[in-house]
Amino acid sequence: MCGIAGIYHTNSKRPVEKSVLDKMASTLTHRGPDENGCYVNNNTGIAHTRLSIIDLSGGSQPIFNEDKNLCVVFNGEIFNYIELKDFLEKKGHKFRTHSDTEVIVHAYEEYGKDCFKHFNGQFAIALWNEREKELILARDRVGIRPVYYSSLPDGTFVFASEVKAILKYPGIVPEIDPAGLNQVFTLWVNIPPKTVFKGVHELAPGSFMSVSSKGISTNTFWKMQFPDANDYEDKPLSFYTGKLKEALYDATTIRLRADVPVAAYLSGGLDSSIITSLVKKYHNNDLITFSVAFSDGKFDERKFQNDMVKYINTDHRVIEATYDNIGSEFSNVVWYSEKPMIRTAPAPLYLLSGLVRDNGIKVVLTGEGADEFFGGYNIFKEDKIRRFWARIPGSKKRPGLLKTLYPYITREPKMERFWQSFFKKGLTDTGNKYYSHLIRWNNTSQIKQFFSSRYKERFSEDAVFQELDNYIDPDIDRWHPFCKAQYLEARLFLPGYLLSTQGDRMMMGNSIEGRFPFLDHNVIEFANTIPPEYKMYGLNEKYILKKAFNDILPDPVVYRPKQPYRAPINQCFMRDNLASSMINEEIIKKYGYFEFDNIRLLLNKFRNPDIKNISERDDMSIVGVVSTQLLHHHFIEDTFNEYHNFHK
Amino acid sequence: METVQEVITNFIKENFIMGRSEINLAPDQSLLESGIIDSTGVLELVMFIEEKYSVTIDDEELIPENLDGINNIVNFLKNKGIN
């Protein structure tokens, strides 16, 4: 895994200053601590920081084609590089290395901009075409690897793996964009190309961008598709389980390609257990596994992790997340993730990747993606239950099914009417393409009440939905309701939070590469053809995964109720750490994002020992406040340099 | 093609019994009394039936005589024209 950065003065012959490029790349050393490389040719410069994984001695970047007219820097992996290289060699291309990077330039020569469709992998690519004086940026299908860019009024185009590198370019003044905050505090994520930094944009997953003196254009090379609602093939479950086994076996096998050892995360849940079992059973008898455990029993899954370890017998290592270490690492979490968030769940994963690094491992397999493409999330059940209720909105009994999802609502029988009215909002609006997510988004939007009036008056819900309408595939209207919800999770939440804030950034913060067999596009494309009732049978989530892999998993893992991955929140911010210091009155008023009088009420709740049950929204609010404050602290205040230098 | 009885039996086995070998499932057995399902389980079963057979079941029909047991469910669906 690596970091990439670059500068292109599209409208002038002004030479790129190598010292500026170096400064940008120096902010990305955590992504690639092993080597640096750069290419500067007059008004263009691209740089690379390398985490060596494939072809350790020969894979230094940038890499060129035969006549040096094409130059590439790349963050990620092209897992099918062996097959592609073989094919391209037969076509007459001459390779000088054994790396997957070199495949990119030759594939570009062969296929042009269609080459990205041929890559099975996770990638952010910057390709310089000297003959055409054109820069091409591309990002993998589901957004595993990030790439950001900024286009300046003088025609300069700057890009990098992380925003912090772009902010190092002298012409760019870091500024938080209220429109970006408005998106995050509605949808949990930004809608590409928008970010929370004014003038800094994100390339959307599955697309590529061409930059030259003629202008900038963006194209899609892959998009998620589902059959029309009534257009599923009438095949038995056994047909799908058979195919799924093959597809996931292939996806896992190809992700073991590396010249360094590959380990695995083991959460105790179904998805990582499947991947770990596949590796252990078919490939690596000496597999090392890593888990995060929690000192707070509410979040802990140690029992299931231990069941799995005993069952498959791996060399297992655990790190325990506590209120203290989550709170103290949270400032790093925001430094690496570069956006506000409403969960602390990334922090334990940052601790976990630190454990991996301390054990001398660079690559881990994880189970990410199964919940999106096989239907594991509670939001899919909530959607199904509300649609069931909406068929008889006056039913006294139907909303009772929500108790299976949220046991807390049964604790206080007197509150029944309240939670029913919460979930009843918009109940019969089942034709709305966002039906599954509107309750969540409405709830999240409430956090905006904590902002100061100068921000609040710029937060328009209509603007968010207009941007969303433009981003979402119009075909969504034709899909089964279950697939609509899946699509929203996979198109928004997966790249915008799960693979970035909780994935790439938390791993890369400790120079660890994650690989995700469930996100192989062959697995995704197949999964999307599976009838929804095989993904969720009644309210039995990921049913097809359980049926396909129950022969290699212990029963307690297959039949256990799914536990959403969460981490403690408010207890982590009532301590002596940088994150907690962000919510004191002086700093809140100094930064100006939030109204302290409102924050004070929130803090009073956390500090009141008589209040035992803090609501989810209160917890989300405090993370939102702390992370926004830290964002300002790290990137807007001049402590930016201080914080970065400290972390170097 | 699976019969209604087979569909319902499989659903109960997969979603409520879940591999617990000590539980026998007889067609005339009460699902509530034997502890196989509770009141939310009944609703889940109703949701499945509605989806599978494109019917709507009213609150008034949510009574043990209709839904507590495989035979009861099969007869209830037969009365709704589903065989």
XYZ file of C-alpha atoms in Angstrom:
731
model
C 0.000 0.000 0.000
C 1.246 3.438 -0.712
C 0.704 7.156 -0.996
C 0.565 9.137 -4.220
C 0.658 12.865 -4.897
C 1.182 15.154 -7.859
C 1.092 18.590 -9.423
C 0.256 19.534 -13.013
C 0.358 23.134 -14.267
C -2.076 22.593 -17.127
C -2.031 26.119 -18.538
C 1.615 27.035 -18.358
C 5.109 25.773 -18.819
C 5.859 26.710 -15.205
C 8.120 23.960 -13.879
C 6.960 21.951 -10.888
C 9.046 22.673 -7.809
C 10.349 19.363 -6.560
C 10.615 20.710 -3.024
C 6.838 21.328 -2.967
C 6.148 17.866 -4.303
C 8.467 16.414 -1.662
C 6.654 18.321 1.049
C 3.316 16.930 -0.132
C 4.664 13.391 -0.257
C 6.224 13.765 3.187
C 2.728 13.955 4.720
C 2.048 10.474 3.300
C 4.985 8.551 4.756
C 2.617 6.572 6.999
C 1.065 5.156 3.816
C 4.459 4.198 2.433
C 7.319 4.144 4.900
C 9.653 1.892 2.860
C 10.660 4.063 -0.136
C 10.039 7.354 -1.921
C 10.108 8.058 -5.614
C 9.162 10.912 -7.894
C 9.107 12.019 -11.509
C 9.311 15.664 -12.482
C 9.168 16.745 -16.084
C 8.732 20.491 -16.573
C 5.179 21.395 -15.615
C 4.294 17.938 -14.233
C 5.417 16.073 -11.159
C 4.187 12.898 -9.513
C 5.435 11.345 -6.310
C 5.081 8.068 -4.472
C 5.673 6.722 -0.979
C 5.909 2.964 -0.930
C 4.877 0.177 1.388
C 6.657 -2.745 -0.317
C 4.482 -5.822 -0.689
C 4.885 -7.239 -4.198
C 8.282 -7.470 -5.954
C 10.118 -6.002 -2.970
C 13.326 -5.264 -4.892
C 12.003 -4.361 -8.340
C 8.703 -2.613 -7.692
C 9.938 0.924 -6.983
C 7.757 3.650 -8.455
C 7.263 5.604 -10.678
C 7.272 2.916 -13.356
C 7.385 3.572 -17.108
C 6.378 1.785 -20.287
C 8.883 0.711 -22.951
C 9.388 4.152 -24.562
C 8.945 6.094 -21.304
C 5.944 7.989 -22.630
C 3.754 6.636 -19.857
C 4.585 6.969 -16.204
C 2.545 5.627 -13.304
C 2.352 5.953 -9.543
C -0.158 3.805 -7.807
C -1.580 3.033 -4.398
C -3.025 -0.433 -4.063
C -2.934 -3.837 -5.644
C -3.891 -5.300 -9.017
C -4.471 -8.840 -7.810
C -4.835 -10.369 -11.278
C -1.500 -8.922 -12.431
C -0.021 -12.348 -13.140
C -2.742 -13.244 -15.643
C -2.711 -9.751 -17.151
C 1.074 -9.768 -17.513
C 0.969 -13.141 -19.212
C -1.645 -11.877 -21.655
C 0.152 -8.590 -22.325
C 3.493 -10.329 -22.881
C 1.855 -12.517 -25.500
C 0.718 -9.292 -27.135
C 4.354 -8.174 -27.319
C 4.699 -5.891 -24.277
C 8.113 -5.993 -22.614
C 8.157 -6.080 -18.829
C 11.154 -5.083 -16.728
C 9.810 -5.934 -13.261
C 7.624 -8.526 -11.550
C 5.402 -5.893 -9.954
C 1.692 -5.353 -10.425
C 2.384 -1.656 -11.048
C 4.028 -2.269 -14.399
C 0.917 -4.026 -15.638
C -0.892 -0.685 -15.496
C 1.222 1.093 -18.120
C 1.154 -1.851 -20.523
C -2.569 -2.402 -19.998
C -3.082 1.284 -20.759
C -1.090 0.917 -23.974
C -3.231 -2.064 -24.920
C -6.697 -0.952 -23.861
C -6.470 2.809 -23.357
C -8.811 4.136 -20.697
C -10.758 0.865 -20.776
C -7.838 -0.738 -18.943
C -9.357 -0.118 -15.517
C -12.173 -2.540 -16.332
C -9.586 -5.301 -16.614
C -8.114 -4.802 -13.155
C -9.250 -6.938 -10.252
C -8.056 -4.941 -7.322
C -8.044 -1.998 -5.001
C -6.365 1.018 -6.469
C -5.840 4.725 -6.799
C -3.789 5.301 -9.941
C -2.099 8.395 -11.382
C -0.913 7.892 -14.933
C 1.019 10.547 -16.865
C 0.801 10.383 -20.640
C 3.721 12.438 -21.878
C 2.713 12.257 -25.545
C -0.804 13.580 -24.890
C 0.274 15.781 -21.959
C -2.595 14.213 -20.092
C -2.873 13.135 -16.455
C -5.285 10.307 -15.657
C -6.514 9.501 -12.156
C -8.510 6.346 -11.477
C -10.094 4.859 -8.389
C -11.209 1.274 -7.776
C -14.809 0.160 -8.131
C -16.040 0.453 -4.559
C -13.641 3.053 -3.167
C -11.160 0.979 -1.161
C -8.302 3.368 -1.955
C -8.742 7.124 -1.817
C -7.706 9.926 -4.129
C -8.408 13.641 -3.742
C -7.763 16.583 -6.023
C -7.960 20.316 -6.257
C -8.156 22.430 -9.375
C -6.843 25.952 -8.895
C -7.875 29.091 -10.823
C -4.396 29.404 -12.400
C -4.825 26.013 -14.086
C -2.794 24.061 -11.557
C -4.147 20.617 -10.738
C -3.037 18.957 -7.496
C -3.880 15.454 -6.302
C -3.001 13.094 -3.454
C -4.064 10.015 -1.503
C -5.016 12.158 1.458
C -6.208 15.730 1.851
C -3.315 16.656 4.148
C -0.894 16.389 1.220
C -3.033 18.676 -0.938
C -3.171 21.250 1.855
C 0.627 21.430 1.672
C 0.439 23.001 -1.793
C 1.251 26.689 -1.304
C -1.751 28.069 -3.196
C -4.328 26.216 -1.095
C -5.665 27.733 2.102
C -7.324 25.126 4.332
C -10.929 25.979 5.073
C -13.852 23.888 6.341
C -16.783 23.892 3.920
C -20.181 24.204 5.678
C -21.801 22.395 2.730
C -19.507 19.437 3.389
C -20.423 19.440 7.079
C -24.080 19.624 6.124
C -23.713 16.374 4.160
C -21.826 14.527 6.894
C -24.294 15.582 9.567
C -27.157 14.238 7.479
C -25.883 11.187 5.631
C -22.843 10.323 7.805
C -20.681 10.771 4.691
C -19.819 13.187 1.931
C -21.189 12.761 -1.554
C -18.245 12.766 -3.970
C -16.755 14.982 -5.212
C -17.515 17.090 -2.145
C -15.385 16.890 1.005
C -15.447 18.937 4.197
C -12.530 21.004 2.839
C -13.407 23.878 0.556
C -11.980 23.375 -2.922
C -10.725 19.851 -2.222
C -12.595 17.094 -4.035
C -12.753 13.326 -3.940
C -12.784 11.163 -7.054
C -15.849 8.903 -6.880
C -15.337 5.123 -6.726
C -15.429 3.321 -10.076
C -14.419 6.380 -12.066
C -11.442 7.955 -13.774
C -10.564 11.537 -14.512
C -8.627 12.991 -17.442
C -6.776 16.268 -16.910
C -5.069 18.314 -19.619
C -4.867 21.869 -20.946
C -8.188 21.137 -22.709
C -9.947 20.696 -19.355
C -11.023 18.060 -16.880
C -13.465 15.259 -17.555
C -14.700 12.399 -15.367
C -16.020 9.055 -16.561
C -17.417 5.958 -14.887
C -15.818 2.609 -15.682
C -17.942 0.467 -13.325
C -21.194 0.767 -11.481
C -23.159 -1.400 -9.122
C -26.157 -2.993 -10.794
C -29.081 -5.068 -9.575
C -31.764 -6.892 -11.608
C -35.170 -5.262 -11.893
C -37.374 -6.131 -8.912
C -39.163 -9.023 -10.611
C -36.371 -10.178 -12.844
C -34.488 -12.725 -10.722
C -33.690 -16.130 -12.133
C -35.749 -18.934 -10.621
C -32.901 -21.050 -9.291
C -32.714 -23.049 -6.043
C -30.636 -21.905 -3.100
C -28.103 -24.674 -3.777
C -27.277 -23.109 -7.157
C -26.355 -19.829 -5.479
C -24.450 -21.346 -2.559
C -22.345 -23.410 -4.985
C -21.451 -20.397 -7.106
C -20.804 -18.267 -4.048
C -18.346 -20.773 -2.611
C -16.368 -20.734 -5.842
C -16.390 -16.949 -6.168
C -15.315 -16.283 -2.591
C -12.648 -18.973 -2.681
C -11.168 -17.374 -5.812
C -11.417 -13.876 -4.328
C -9.633 -14.968 -1.155
C -6.971 -16.957 -2.982
C -6.033 -14.112 -5.311
C -5.740 -11.804 -2.293
C -3.030 -13.943 -0.800
C -0.648 -12.868 -3.561
C 2.149 -11.038 -1.777
C 5.864 -11.294 -1.147
C 5.292 -10.731 2.569
C 3.163 -12.764 5.031
C -0.600 -12.149 4.967
C -2.518 -12.307 8.267
C -6.239 -11.886 9.034
C -8.570 -9.969 11.305
C -10.971 -12.033 13.353
C -13.870 -10.084 14.841
C -15.829 -13.074 16.091
C -18.552 -12.386 13.543
C -19.539 -14.437 10.521
C -17.693 -12.568 7.769
C -14.139 -12.493 9.054
C -14.626 -16.062 10.335
C -15.459 -17.230 6.802
C -12.396 -15.550 5.298
C -10.104 -16.809 8.049
C -11.448 -20.338 7.723
C -10.963 -20.333 3.964
C -7.346 -19.233 4.305
C -6.605 -21.652 7.097
C -8.303 -24.604 5.408
C -6.963 -24.190 1.915
C -3.802 -22.109 2.087
C -1.926 -21.295 5.245
C -1.647 -23.558 8.204
C 0.425 -21.005 10.157
C -2.058 -18.180 9.898
C -1.761 -15.301 12.359
C -5.029 -13.644 13.388
C -5.709 -10.367 15.185
C -8.688 -9.193 17.219
C -9.811 -6.187 19.140
C -11.490 -6.813 22.490
C -13.221 -4.301 24.758
C -12.844 -3.743 28.480
C -16.519 -2.719 28.453
C -18.383 -6.016 28.190
C -21.247 -4.457 26.200
C -19.000 -4.226 23.153
C -16.799 -7.248 23.706
C -16.887 -10.281 21.383
C -13.941 -12.146 22.902
C -15.998 -15.252 23.554
C -16.804 -15.704 19.865
C -13.265 -14.815 18.821
C -11.952 -17.491 21.163
C -14.487 -20.024 19.848
C -13.197 -19.380 16.352
C -9.539 -19.495 17.326
C -10.061 -22.800 19.089
C -11.977 -24.179 16.118
C -9.463 -23.286 13.414
C -6.353 -23.091 15.581
C -4.610 -19.899 14.504
C -1.765 -18.001 16.126
C -3.929 -15.331 17.715
C -3.134 -11.856 19.117
C -5.536 -9.509 20.898
C -5.525 -5.857 21.873
C -7.989 -4.466 24.385
C -9.760 -1.181 23.720
C -10.580 0.829 26.838
C -12.215 4.187 27.481
C -8.697 5.531 27.994
C -6.975 4.359 24.851
C -9.994 5.090 22.625
C -10.110 8.630 24.010
C -6.381 9.217 23.746
C -6.087 7.842 20.191
C -9.122 9.687 18.910
C -7.084 12.732 17.902
C -5.001 10.452 15.669
C -8.164 8.937 14.266
C -9.293 12.370 13.056
C -5.789 13.230 11.828
C -5.783 10.200 9.566
C -9.469 10.157 8.587
C -9.710 13.895 7.827
C -13.437 14.151 8.372
C -15.986 14.483 11.148
C -17.629 11.280 12.316
C -20.418 10.238 14.647
C -18.919 7.022 15.961
C -15.726 6.186 17.853
C -15.611 2.729 16.256
C -12.581 3.627 14.078
C -10.390 4.134 17.176
C -10.175 0.469 18.236
C -9.329 -0.414 14.634
C -6.481 2.071 14.740
C -5.250 0.332 17.899
C -5.626 -3.009 16.142
C -3.532 -2.017 13.125
C -0.888 -0.851 15.601
C -0.850 -4.351 17.049
C -0.441 -5.785 13.535
C 2.495 -3.467 12.837
C 4.100 -4.328 16.173
C 3.959 -7.965 15.135
C 5.865 -7.257 11.942
C 2.925 -7.905 9.609
C 2.058 -5.591 6.701
C -1.040 -7.172 5.136
C -4.329 -8.376 6.634
C -7.475 -9.880 5.161
C -10.783 -8.741 6.625
C -14.488 -9.447 6.180
C -15.582 -5.980 5.074
C -18.261 -5.843 2.392
C -20.282 -8.910 3.411
C -22.807 -6.839 5.352
C -23.447 -4.623 2.337
C -23.627 -7.233 -0.390
C -25.188 -10.111 1.552
C -27.560 -8.086 3.712
C -26.141 -8.053 7.242
C -27.109 -4.686 8.607
C -29.983 -3.939 10.955
C -31.049 -1.140 8.641
C -32.079 -3.785 6.089
C -34.238 -5.497 8.711
C -35.677 -2.207 9.877
C -36.615 -1.424 6.280
C -38.257 -4.830 5.863
C -40.202 -4.551 9.119
C -41.419 -1.041 8.377
C -42.599 -2.105 4.928
C -44.422 -5.036 6.573
C -45.999 -2.590 9.030
C -46.861 -0.121 6.252
C -49.132 -2.712 4.635
C -51.455 -2.282 7.660
C -50.358 1.025 9.228
C -53.051 0.773 11.924
C -51.792 -2.614 13.103
C -51.091 -2.753 16.822
C -48.940 -5.836 16.455
C -46.726 -5.342 13.402
C -44.427 -2.698 14.891
C -43.698 -5.221 17.654
C -41.176 -6.837 15.311
C -38.901 -3.855 15.827
C -38.262 -5.274 19.289
C -36.176 -7.989 17.663
C -33.827 -5.271 16.421
C -33.771 -2.836 19.262
C -34.288 -4.658 22.557
C -33.977 -1.330 24.428
C -37.457 -0.401 23.283
C -38.943 -3.166 25.400
C -37.272 -1.980 28.596
C -39.859 0.712 29.191
C -43.301 -0.535 28.113
C -44.744 2.912 28.817
C -42.521 4.307 26.072
C -44.110 2.110 23.434
C -46.103 4.899 21.850
C -43.007 7.067 21.627
C -40.803 4.611 19.823
C -43.681 3.621 17.591
C -44.153 7.207 16.527
C -40.380 7.480 15.928
C -40.428 4.569 13.500
C -43.808 5.542 12.069
C -42.496 8.741 10.568
C -42.966 8.469 6.800
C -44.167 4.883 7.258
C -46.331 4.678 4.170
C -43.931 6.528 1.880
C -42.630 3.157 0.666
C -42.183 4.404 -2.904
C -39.440 6.787 -1.792
C -36.080 5.505 -3.049
C -34.465 6.545 0.249
C -37.181 4.916 2.397
C -34.758 2.595 4.199
C -32.473 5.409 5.321
C -34.706 8.413 5.942
C -35.189 7.703 9.646
C -31.451 7.390 10.178
C -30.746 10.552 8.210
C -33.451 12.524 9.993
C -32.064 11.403 13.313
C -28.510 12.353 12.333
C -29.661 15.772 11.141
C -30.711 16.572 14.693
C -27.027 16.899 15.597
C -26.983 20.137 13.596
C -28.863 21.822 16.447
C -25.523 22.042 18.253
C -23.926 24.185 15.556
C -23.729 27.943 15.910
C -26.242 30.004 13.983
C -23.751 31.097 11.317
C -23.386 27.444 10.311
C -26.963 26.399 10.943
C -28.320 29.005 8.555
C -26.148 27.547 5.792
C -27.310 23.970 6.360
C -29.978 23.178 3.824
C -31.528 19.731 3.767
C -32.825 20.331 0.245
C -29.296 20.921 -0.992
C -28.137 17.566 0.395
C -30.976 15.707 -1.291
C -30.427 17.492 -4.562
C -26.765 16.463 -4.514
C -27.791 12.959 -3.555
C -30.320 12.716 -6.389
C -27.584 13.664 -8.832
C -25.180 11.063 -7.458
C -27.519 8.092 -7.143
C -28.083 5.764 -10.101
C -31.547 6.518 -11.548
C -32.016 2.763 -12.099
C -32.559 2.443 -8.345
C -36.290 2.989 -8.896
C -36.506 -0.342 -10.711
C -34.793 -2.433 -8.031
C -36.224 -4.557 -5.235
C -36.597 -2.550 -1.987
C -33.925 -4.675 -0.333
C -31.462 -3.822 -3.108
C -32.276 -0.125 -2.873
C -31.185 -0.202 0.756
C -28.133 -2.280 -0.121
C -27.166 0.156 -2.849
C -27.398 3.169 -0.540
C -25.165 1.443 1.997
C -22.667 0.299 -0.619
C -22.555 3.531 -2.608
C -22.499 5.955 0.311
C -21.602 4.448 3.669
C -19.123 1.832 2.433
C -16.635 4.156 0.698
C -17.505 7.268 2.699
C -17.079 5.767 6.144
C -16.455 2.058 6.414
C -13.597 1.672 3.946
C -12.108 5.085 4.644
C -12.645 6.393 8.170
C -12.860 2.906 9.602
C -10.781 1.069 6.968
C -7.988 2.469 4.788
C -7.194 5.373 7.113
C -7.058 3.373 10.330
C -4.861 0.730 8.724
C -2.653 3.117 6.810
C -2.152 5.180 9.952
C 0.024 2.268 11.048
C 1.250 1.381 7.537
C -0.963 -1.708 7.228
C -2.668 -2.833 4.026
C -6.168 -4.308 4.237
C -7.527 -6.720 1.641
C -11.211 -7.506 1.310
C -12.276 -10.701 -0.481
C -15.996 -9.843 -0.217
C -15.273 -6.700 -2.247
C -13.871 -8.562 -5.240
C -16.005 -7.256 -8.104
C -16.749 -10.817 -9.250
C -18.198 -11.560 -5.813
C -20.188 -8.313 -5.810
C -21.544 -8.789 -9.316
C -22.604 -12.326 -8.467
C -24.051 -11.334 -5.079
C -26.211 -8.724 -6.761
C -27.920 -11.418 -8.852
C -28.936 -13.429 -5.752
C -32.665 -13.084 -4.939
C -33.135 -10.894 -1.849
C -34.968 -13.629 0.077
C -31.806 -15.754 0.003
C -29.823 -12.897 1.537
C -32.371 -12.256 4.253
C -34.659 -15.213 4.889
C -37.406 -13.772 7.085
C -35.213 -11.697 9.362
C -32.279 -14.103 9.187
C -29.453 -11.917 7.880
C -26.762 -13.136 5.467
C -28.665 -16.394 5.193
C -26.900 -17.522 2.032
C -23.478 -16.995 3.602
C -24.479 -19.139 6.557
C -25.790 -21.876 4.266
C -22.743 -21.801 2.018
C -20.097 -21.871 4.727
C -21.629 -23.600 7.763
C -19.494 -26.649 7.002
C -16.281 -24.774 7.815
C -17.533 -22.767 10.821
C -18.458 -23.704 14.391
C -22.205 -23.578 15.174
C -21.945 -20.756 17.755
C -20.505 -18.469 15.082
C -23.123 -19.399 12.475
C -26.140 -19.205 14.767
C -25.145 -16.357 17.043
C -27.172 -13.153 16.758
C -25.256 -10.508 14.862
C -23.661 -7.901 17.083
C -23.130 -4.568 15.321
C -19.533 -3.411 15.688
C -19.566 -0.437 18.049
C -17.298 1.232 20.578
C -17.982 3.201 23.751
C -18.337 6.941 23.249
C -19.067 9.509 25.944
C -16.912 7.808 28.605
C -13.877 8.254 26.315
C -14.283 12.029 26.157
C -14.640 12.789 29.868
C -10.894 12.329 30.387
C -7.542 13.969 30.192
C -6.723 13.753 26.495
C -6.545 16.036 23.468
C -9.980 14.974 22.208
C -11.625 15.784 25.548
C -9.906 19.159 25.691
C -11.666 20.097 22.446
C -15.000 20.438 24.241
C -14.008 23.024 26.782
C -15.832 26.333 26.633
C -12.871 28.403 25.528
C -11.992 26.250 22.522
C -15.604 25.734 21.453
C -16.078 29.513 21.417
C -12.719 30.149 19.757
C -13.372 27.800 16.822
C -16.951 29.005 16.450
C -18.582 25.905 14.951
C -20.810 25.118 17.925
C -23.000 26.974 20.404
C -21.452 26.307 23.769
C -24.719 26.744 25.670
C -26.087 23.729 23.795
C -22.937 21.694 24.259
C -23.026 22.456 27.976
C -26.432 20.767 28.266
C -25.078 17.719 26.509
C -22.023 17.568 28.759
C -24.198 17.952 31.846
C -26.051 14.810 30.838
C -22.838 12.826 30.534
C -21.590 14.102 33.874
C -24.831 13.449 35.749
C -24.424 10.127 37.597
C -28.225 9.791 37.842
C -28.550 9.456 34.088
C -27.796 5.838 33.316
C -28.920 5.494 29.723
C -27.369 7.999 27.386
C -29.271 8.066 24.102
C -27.645 7.054 20.867
C -28.225 10.523 19.474
C -26.424 12.164 22.405
C -23.479 9.871 21.902
C -23.429 10.568 18.165
C -23.599 14.281 18.892
C -20.581 14.349 21.153
C -18.440 12.422 18.650
C -19.591 14.821 15.943
C -18.592 17.802 18.050
C -15.227 16.408 19.154
C -14.230 15.241 15.675
C -15.183 18.552 14.029
C -13.185 20.427 16.649
C -10.187 18.146 16.117
C -10.444 18.615 12.381
C -10.124 22.339 12.884
C -7.328 21.871 15.400
C -5.281 19.640 13.081
C -5.865 21.229 9.709
C -7.036 24.814 10.087
C -5.189 26.169 13.094
C -1.468 26.527 12.633
C -1.041 23.535 14.912
C -1.381 21.639 11.637
C 2.381 21.635 11.184
C 3.017 20.930 14.800
C 0.694 17.931 14.834
C 2.121 16.570 11.625
C 5.730 16.979 12.692
C 4.939 15.296 15.958
C 3.583 12.328 14.052
C 6.499 12.065 11.706
C -42.058 -27.526 -5.957
C -42.184 -27.383 -2.175
C -45.575 -27.774 -0.486
C -46.825 -25.100 1.913
C -46.128 -27.465 4.787
C -42.515 -27.953 3.663
C -41.961 -24.216 3.185
C -43.287 -23.366 6.645
C -41.447 -26.231 8.323
C -38.146 -25.233 6.728
C -38.633 -21.617 7.700
C -39.251 -22.511 11.339
C -36.281 -24.873 11.396
C -33.916 -22.337 9.818
C -35.030 -19.313 11.777
C -36.153 -20.527 15.170
C -34.805 -23.992 15.856
C -31.442 -23.248 14.251
C -29.753 -26.566 14.685
C -30.902 -27.225 18.286
C -31.110 -30.975 18.070
C -33.099 -31.387 21.303
C -36.168 -29.815 19.685
C -38.529 -31.947 17.633
C -40.908 -30.231 15.322
C -44.228 -32.019 14.872
C -46.960 -30.627 12.600
C -49.548 -30.489 15.372
C -47.189 -29.050 17.976
C -47.756 -25.639 19.543
C -44.858 -23.381 18.622
C -45.525 -21.012 21.520
C -45.971 -23.645 24.226
C -42.880 -25.565 23.167
C -40.896 -22.319 23.320
C -39.835 -22.499 19.682
C -41.128 -19.000 18.996
C -42.425 -16.050 21.000
C -44.823 -13.290 20.006
C -42.219 -11.497 17.866
C -41.410 -14.842 16.286
C -45.049 -15.191 15.238
C -44.825 -11.799 13.582
C -41.682 -12.799 11.772
C -43.467 -15.870 10.514
C -46.386 -13.725 9.358
C -44.017 -11.416 7.540
C -42.479 -14.382 5.771
C -45.867 -15.829 4.833
C -47.089 -12.506 3.465
C -43.994 -12.090 1.372
C -43.882 -15.653 0.150
C -47.573 -15.955 -0.753
C -48.481 -12.321 -1.457
C -51.260 -12.152 1.131
C -52.023 -9.717 3.942
C -52.906 -10.991 7.387
C -54.947 -8.725 9.685
C -54.360 -8.250 13.405
C -57.637 -10.101 14.052
C -56.275 -13.145 12.270
C -53.159 -13.228 14.431
C -54.551 -15.852 16.796
C -53.144 -19.211 17.900
C -55.878 -21.121 16.033
C -54.458 -19.734 12.784
C -50.748 -19.548 13.410
C -49.588 -21.581 16.374
C -48.421 -24.783 14.729
C -47.625 -26.008 11.251
C -50.999 -27.696 10.713
C -52.825 -24.558 11.847
C -50.833 -22.408 9.443
C -51.347 -24.793 6.533
C -55.122 -24.853 7.163
C -55.255 -21.091 7.594
C -53.495 -20.569 4.274
C -55.743 -23.159 2.614
C -58.753 -21.077 3.690
C -57.082 -18.121 1.982
C -56.802 -20.145 -1.200
C -53.153 -21.068 -0.865
C -52.261 -24.734 -1.240
